[in-house]
């Protein structure tokens, strides 16, 4: 599970850095916080639903960076 967490943190940081380059610092920070909160909610929910199966939970955690990137661009491009 440690490798899942390391890869998840690197994925979230990579997505945040990409958003920083494209949309600026404020968008990057809000996307980072949103992805961190989403990852925490996914972790809590899937651990309860799968009765503590860490493999399934770890795989579902990678939804957070993808959702953060998609949501940030949907919200951000609507304001331009």
CSV table of N, CA, C and O in Angstrom, one decimal, residues 3-73:
chain,number,residue,atom,x,y,z
A,3,UNK,N,3.5,1.8,-1.8
A,3,UNK,CA,3.8,2.2,-3.2
A,3,UNK,C,2.6,2.9,-3.8
A,3,UNK,O,2.8,3.8,-4.6
A,4,UNK,N,1.4,2.5,-3.5
A,4,UNK,CA,0.2,3.2,-4.0
A,4,UNK,C,0.2,4.6,-3.5
A,4,UNK,O,-0.1,5.6,-4.3
A,5,UNK,N,0.5,4.8,-2.2
A,5,UNK,CA,0.5,6.2,-1.7
A,5,UNK,C,1.5,7.1,-2.3
A,5,UNK,O,1.3,8.2,-2.6
A,6,UNK,N,2.7,6.5,-2.5
A,6,UNK,CA,3.8,7.3,-3.1
A,6,UNK,C,3.4,7.7,-4.5
A,6,UNK,O,3.6,8.8,-5.0
A,7,UNK,N,2.9,6.7,-5.3
A,7,UNK,CA,2.6,7.0,-6.7
A,7,UNK,C,1.4,8.0,-6.7
A,7,UNK,O,1.3,8.9,-7.6
A,8,UNK,N,0.5,7.9,-5.8
A,8,UNK,CA,-0.7,8.8,-5.8
A,8,UNK,C,-0.2,10.2,-5.5
A,8,UNK,O,-0.7,11.2,-6.1
A,9,UNK,N,0.7,10.4,-4.5
A,9,UNK,CA,1.2,11.7,-4.2
A,9,UNK,C,2.0,12.3,-5.4
A,9,UNK,O,1.8,13.5,-5.7
A,10,UNK,N,2.8,11.5,-6.1
A,10,UNK,CA,3.5,12.0,-7.2
A,10,UNK,C,2.5,12.3,-8.4
A,10,UNK,O,2.7,13.3,-9.1
A,11,UNK,N,1.4,11.6,-8.5
A,11,UNK,CA,0.4,11.9,-9.5
A,11,UNK,C,-0.3,13.2,-9.2
A,11,UNK,O,-0.5,14.0,-10.1
A,12,UNK,N,-0.7,13.4,-8.0
A,12,UNK,CA,-1.4,14.6,-7.6
A,12,UNK,C,-0.4,15.8,-7.8
A,12,UNK,O,-0.8,16.9,-8.3
A,13,UNK,N,0.8,15.7,-7.4
A,13,UNK,CA,1.8,16.8,-7.6
A,13,UNK,C,2.0,17.0,-9.1
A,13,UNK,O,2.1,18.2,-9.5
A,14,UNK,N,2.1,16.0,-9.9
A,14,UNK,CA,2.3,16.2,-11.3
A,14,UNK,C,1.1,16.9,-12.0
A,14,UNK,O,1.3,17.8,-12.8
A,15,UNK,N,-0.1,16.5,-11.6
A,15,UNK,CA,-1.3,17.2,-12.1
A,15,UNK,C,-1.3,18.7,-11.7
A,15,UNK,O,-1.6,19.6,-12.4
A,16,UNK,N,-1.0,18.9,-10.4
A,16,UNK,CA,-1.0,20.3,-9.9
A,16,UNK,C,0.1,21.1,-10.6
A,16,UNK,O,-0.2,22.3,-10.9
A,17,UNK,N,1.2,20.6,-10.9
A,17,UNK,CA,2.3,21.3,-11.6
A,17,UNK,C,1.8,21.7,-13.0
A,17,UNK,O,2.1,22.7,-13.5
A,18,UNK,N,1.1,20.7,-13.6
A,18,UNK,CA,0.6,21.0,-15.0
A,18,UNK,C,-0.4,22.1,-15.0
A,18,UNK,O,-0.4,23.0,-15.8
A,19,UNK,N,-1.3,22.0,-14.0
A,19,UNK,CA,-2.3,23.0,-13.9
A,19,UNK,C,-1.7,24.4,-13.6
A,19,UNK,O,-2.1,25.4,-14.1
A,20,UNK,N,-0.6,24.4,-12.8
A,20,UNK,CA,0.1,25.7,-12.5
A,20,UNK,C,0.6,26.3,-13.8
A,20,UNK,O,0.5,27.5,-14.0
A,21,UNK,N,1.2,25.5,-14.7
A,21,UNK,CA,1.7,26.0,-15.9
A,21,UNK,C,0.6,26.5,-16.9
A,21,UNK,O,0.8,27.5,-17.6
A,22,UNK,N,-0.5,25.8,-16.9
A,22,UNK,CA,-1.5,26.2,-17.8
A,22,UNK,C,-2.4,27.3,-17.3
A,22,UNK,O,-2.8,28.2,-18.0
A,23,UNK,N,-2.8,27.2,-16.0
A,23,UNK,CA,-3.9,28.1,-15.5
A,23,UNK,C,-3.4,29.0,-14.4
A,23,UNK,O,-4.2,29.9,-14.0
A,24,UNK,N,-2.2,28.8,-13.8
A,24,UNK,CA,-1.8,29.7,-12.8
A,24,UNK,C,-1.7,29.1,-11.4
A,24,UNK,O,-2.2,27.9,-11.2
A,25,UNK,N,-1.2,29.8,-10.4
A,25,UNK,CA,-1.0,29.3,-9.1
A,25,UNK,C,-2.3,29.1,-8.3
A,25,UNK,O,-2.4,28.1,-7.6
A,26,UNK,N,-3.2,30.0,-8.4
A,26,UNK,CA,-4.5,29.8,-7.6
A,26,UNK,C,-5.2,28.6,-8.0
A,26,UNK,O,-5.7,27.8,-7.2
A,27,UNK,N,-5.3,28.3,-9.3
A,27,UNK,CA,-6.0,27.1,-9.8
A,27,UNK,C,-5.2,25.9,-9.4
A,27,UNK,O,-5.8,24.9,-9.1
A,28,UNK,N,-3.9,25.9,-9.4
A,28,UNK,CA,-3.1,24.8,-9.0
A,28,UNK,C,-3.3,24.4,-7.5
A,28,UNK,O,-3.5,23.3,-7.2
A,29,UNK,N,-3.3,25.4,-6.7
A,29,UNK,CA,-3.5,25.2,-5.3
A,29,UNK,C,-4.9,24.7,-5.0
A,29,UNK,O,-5.1,23.7,-4.2
A,30,UNK,N,-5.9,25.2,-5.6
A,30,UNK,CA,-7.3,24.8,-5.4
A,30,UNK,C,-7.4,23.3,-5.9
A,30,UNK,O,-8.1,22.5,-5.3
A,31,UNK,N,-6.8,23.0,-7.0
A,31,UNK,CA,-6.9,21.7,-7.6
A,31,UNK,C,-6.2,20.7,-6.7
A,31,UNK,O,-6.7,19.6,-6.5
A,32,UNK,N,-5.0,21.1,-6.1
A,32,UNK,CA,-4.3,20.2,-5.2
A,32,UNK,C,-5.1,19.9,-4.0
A,32,UNK,O,-5.2,18.7,-3.6
A,33,UNK,N,-5.7,20.9,-3.4
A,33,UNK,CA,-6.6,20.7,-2.2
A,33,UNK,C,-7.8,19.8,-2.5
A,33,UNK,O,-8.2,18.9,-1.8
A,34,UNK,N,-8.4,20.1,-3.7
A,34,UNK,CA,-9.5,19.3,-4.1
A,34,UNK,C,-9.2,17.8,-4.3
A,34,UNK,O,-9.9,16.9,-3.9
A,35,UNK,N,-8.0,17.6,-4.9
A,35,UNK,CA,-7.6,16.2,-5.2
A,35,UNK,C,-7.3,15.5,-3.9
A,35,UNK,O,-7.5,14.3,-3.7
A,36,UNK,N,-6.7,16.2,-2.9
A,36,UNK,CA,-6.3,15.6,-1.6
A,36,UNK,C,-7.6,15.2,-0.9
A,36,UNK,O,-7.7,14.1,-0.3
A,37,UNK,N,-8.6,16.1,-0.9
A,37,UNK,CA,-9.8,15.8,-0.2
A,37,UNK,C,-10.5,14.7,-0.9
A,37,UNK,O,-11.1,13.8,-0.2
A,38,UNK,N,-10.5,14.7,-2.2
A,38,UNK,CA,-11.2,13.6,-3.0
A,38,UNK,C,-10.5,12.2,-2.7
A,38,UNK,O,-11.2,11.2,-2.5
A,39,UNK,N,-9.2,12.2,-2.6
A,39,UNK,CA,-8.4,11.0,-2.3
A,39,UNK,C,-8.8,10.5,-0.9
A,39,UNK,O,-9.0,9.3,-0.7
A,40,UNK,N,-8.9,11.4,0.1
A,40,UNK,CA,-9.3,11.0,1.4
A,40,UNK,C,-10.7,10.4,1.5
A,40,UNK,O,-10.9,9.4,2.1
A,41,UNK,N,-11.6,11.1,0.8
A,41,UNK,CA,-13.0,10.5,0.7
A,41,UNK,C,-13.1,9.2,0.1
A,41,UNK,O,-13.8,8.3,0.5
A,42,UNK,N,-12.3,9.0,-1.0
A,42,UNK,CA,-12.3,7.7,-1.7
A,42,UNK,C,-11.7,6.7,-0.9
A,42,UNK,O,-12.2,5.5,-0.8
A,43,UNK,N,-10.7,7.0,-0.1
A,43,UNK,CA,-10.0,6.0,0.8
A,43,UNK,C,-11.0,5.6,1.8
A,43,UNK,O,-11.1,4.4,2.1
A,44,UNK,N,-11.6,6.5,2.5
A,44,UNK,CA,-12.5,6.2,3.6
A,44,UNK,C,-13.7,5.4,3.1
A,44,UNK,O,-14.1,4.3,3.7
A,45,UNK,N,-14.3,5.8,2.0
A,45,UNK,CA,-15.5,5.1,1.4
A,45,UNK,C,-15.1,3.7,1.0
A,45,UNK,O,-15.8,2.7,1.3
A,46,UNK,N,-14.1,3.5,0.2
A,46,UNK,CA,-13.8,2.2,-0.3
A,46,UNK,C,-13.2,1.3,0.7
A,46,UNK,O,-13.5,0.1,0.6
A,47,UNK,N,-12.6,1.8,1.7
A,47,UNK,CA,-12.1,0.9,2.8
A,47,UNK,C,-13.4,0.3,3.6
A,47,UNK,O,-13.4,-0.8,4.0
A,48,UNK,N,-14.4,1.2,3.7
A,48,UNK,CA,-15.6,0.7,4.4
A,48,UNK,C,-16.4,-0.3,3.5
A,48,UNK,O,-16.9,-1.3,4.0
A,49,UNK,N,-16.5,0.0,2.2
A,49,UNK,CA,-17.3,-0.8,1.3
A,49,UNK,C,-16.6,-2.2,1.0
A,49,UNK,O,-17.3,-3.1,0.8
A,50,UNK,N,-15.3,-2.2,1.0
A,50,UNK,CA,-14.6,-3.4,0.7
A,50,UNK,C,-14.1,-4.2,1.9
A,50,UNK,O,-13.3,-5.1,1.8
A,51,UNK,N,-14.5,-3.8,3.1
A,51,UNK,CA,-14.1,-4.4,4.3
A,51,UNK,C,-12.6,-4.4,4.5
A,51,UNK,O,-12.0,-5.4,4.9
A,52,UNK,N,-11.9,-3.3,4.2
A,52,UNK,CA,-10.5,-3.2,4.4
A,52,UNK,C,-9.6,-3.8,3.3
A,52,UNK,O,-8.4,-4.0,3.6
A,53,UNK,N,-10.1,-4.0,2.1
A,53,UNK,CA,-9.3,-4.6,1.0
A,53,UNK,C,-8.4,-3.4,0.5
A,53,UNK,O,-8.9,-2.6,-0.2
A,54,UNK,N,-7.1,-3.5,0.8
A,54,UNK,CA,-6.2,-2.4,0.4
A,54,UNK,C,-5.9,-2.3,-1.1
A,54,UNK,O,-5.7,-1.3,-1.6
A,55,UNK,N,-6.0,-3.5,-1.7
A,55,UNK,CA,-5.6,-3.5,-3.2
A,55,UNK,C,-6.7,-2.8,-4.0
A,55,UNK,O,-6.4,-1.9,-4.8
A,56,UNK,N,-8.0,-3.0,-3.7
A,56,UNK,CA,-9.1,-2.4,-4.4
A,56,UNK,C,-9.1,-0.9,-4.0
A,56,UNK,O,-9.3,0.0,-4.9
A,57,UNK,N,-8.9,-0.6,-2.7
A,57,UNK,CA,-8.8,0.8,-2.3
A,57,UNK,C,-7.7,1.6,-3.0
A,57,UNK,O,-7.9,2.7,-3.5
A,58,UNK,N,-6.5,1.0,-3.1
A,58,UNK,CA,-5.4,1.6,-3.8
A,58,UNK,C,-5.7,1.9,-5.2
A,58,UNK,O,-5.3,2.9,-5.8
A,59,UNK,N,-6.4,1.0,-5.9
A,59,UNK,CA,-6.7,1.2,-7.3
A,59,UNK,C,-7.7,2.3,-7.5
A,59,UNK,O,-7.6,3.1,-8.4
A,60,UNK,N,-8.7,2.4,-6.6
A,60,UNK,CA,-9.7,3.4,-6.7
A,60,UNK,C,-9.1,4.8,-6.4
A,60,UNK,O,-9.6,5.8,-6.8
A,61,UNK,N,-8.0,4.9,-5.6
A,61,UNK,CA,-7.4,6.1,-5.3
A,61,UNK,C,-6.9,6.9,-6.5
A,61,UNK,O,-6.8,8.1,-6.5
A,62,UNK,N,-6.6,6.2,-7.6
A,62,UNK,CA,-6.1,6.9,-8.8
A,62,UNK,C,-7.2,7.6,-9.6
A,62,UNK,O,-6.9,8.2,-10.6
A,63,UNK,N,-8.4,7.5,-9.1
A,63,UNK,CA,-9.4,8.3,-9.7
A,63,UNK,C,-9.3,9.8,-9.3
A,63,UNK,O,-9.6,10.7,-10.1
A,64,UNK,N,-8.7,10.1,-8.2
A,64,UNK,CA,-8.6,11.5,-7.7
A,64,UNK,C,-7.8,12.4,-8.6
A,64,UNK,O,-8.3,13.5,-8.9
A,65,UNK,N,-6.6,12.0,-9.1
A,65,UNK,CA,-5.9,13.0,-10.0
A,65,UNK,C,-6.6,13.2,-11.3
A,65,UNK,O,-6.6,14.3,-11.8
A,66,UNK,N,-7.2,12.1,-11.8
A,66,UNK,CA,-7.9,12.3,-13.1
A,66,UNK,C,-9.1,13.2,-12.9
A,66,UNK,O,-9.4,14.1,-13.7
A,67,UNK,N,-9.9,13.0,-11.9
A,67,UNK,CA,-11.1,13.8,-11.6
A,67,UNK,C,-10.7,15.3,-11.3
A,67,UNK,O,-11.3,16.2,-11.7
A,68,UNK,N,-9.6,15.4,-10.6
A,68,UNK,CA,-9.1,16.8,-10.3
A,68,UNK,C,-8.7,17.6,-11.5
A,68,UNK,O,-9.0,18.7,-11.7
A,69,UNK,N,-8.1,16.9,-12.5
A,69,UNK,CA,-7.7,17.5,-13.7
A,69,UNK,C,-8.9,17.9,-14.6
A,69,UNK,O,-9.0,19.0,-15.1
A,70,UNK,N,-9.8,17.0,-14.7
A,70,UNK,CA,-11.0,17.2,-15.5
A,70,UNK,C,-11.9,18.3,-14.9
A,70,UNK,O,-12.3,19.2,-15.6
A,71,UNK,N,-12.1,18.2,-13.6
A,71,UNK,CA,-13.0,19.2,-13.0
A,71,UNK,C,-12.3,20.6,-13.0
A,71,UNK,O,-13.0,21.6,-13.3
A,72,UNK,N,-11.0,20.7,-12.8
A,72,UNK,CA,-10.3,22.0,-12.8
A,72,UNK,C,-10.4,22.6,-14.2
A,72,UNK,O,-10.7,23.8,-14.3
A,73,UNK,N,-10.3,21.9,-15.3
A,73,UNK,CA,-10.3,22.4,-16.6
A,73,UNK,C,-11.8,22.8,-17.0
A,73,UNK,O,-12.0,23.8,-17.6
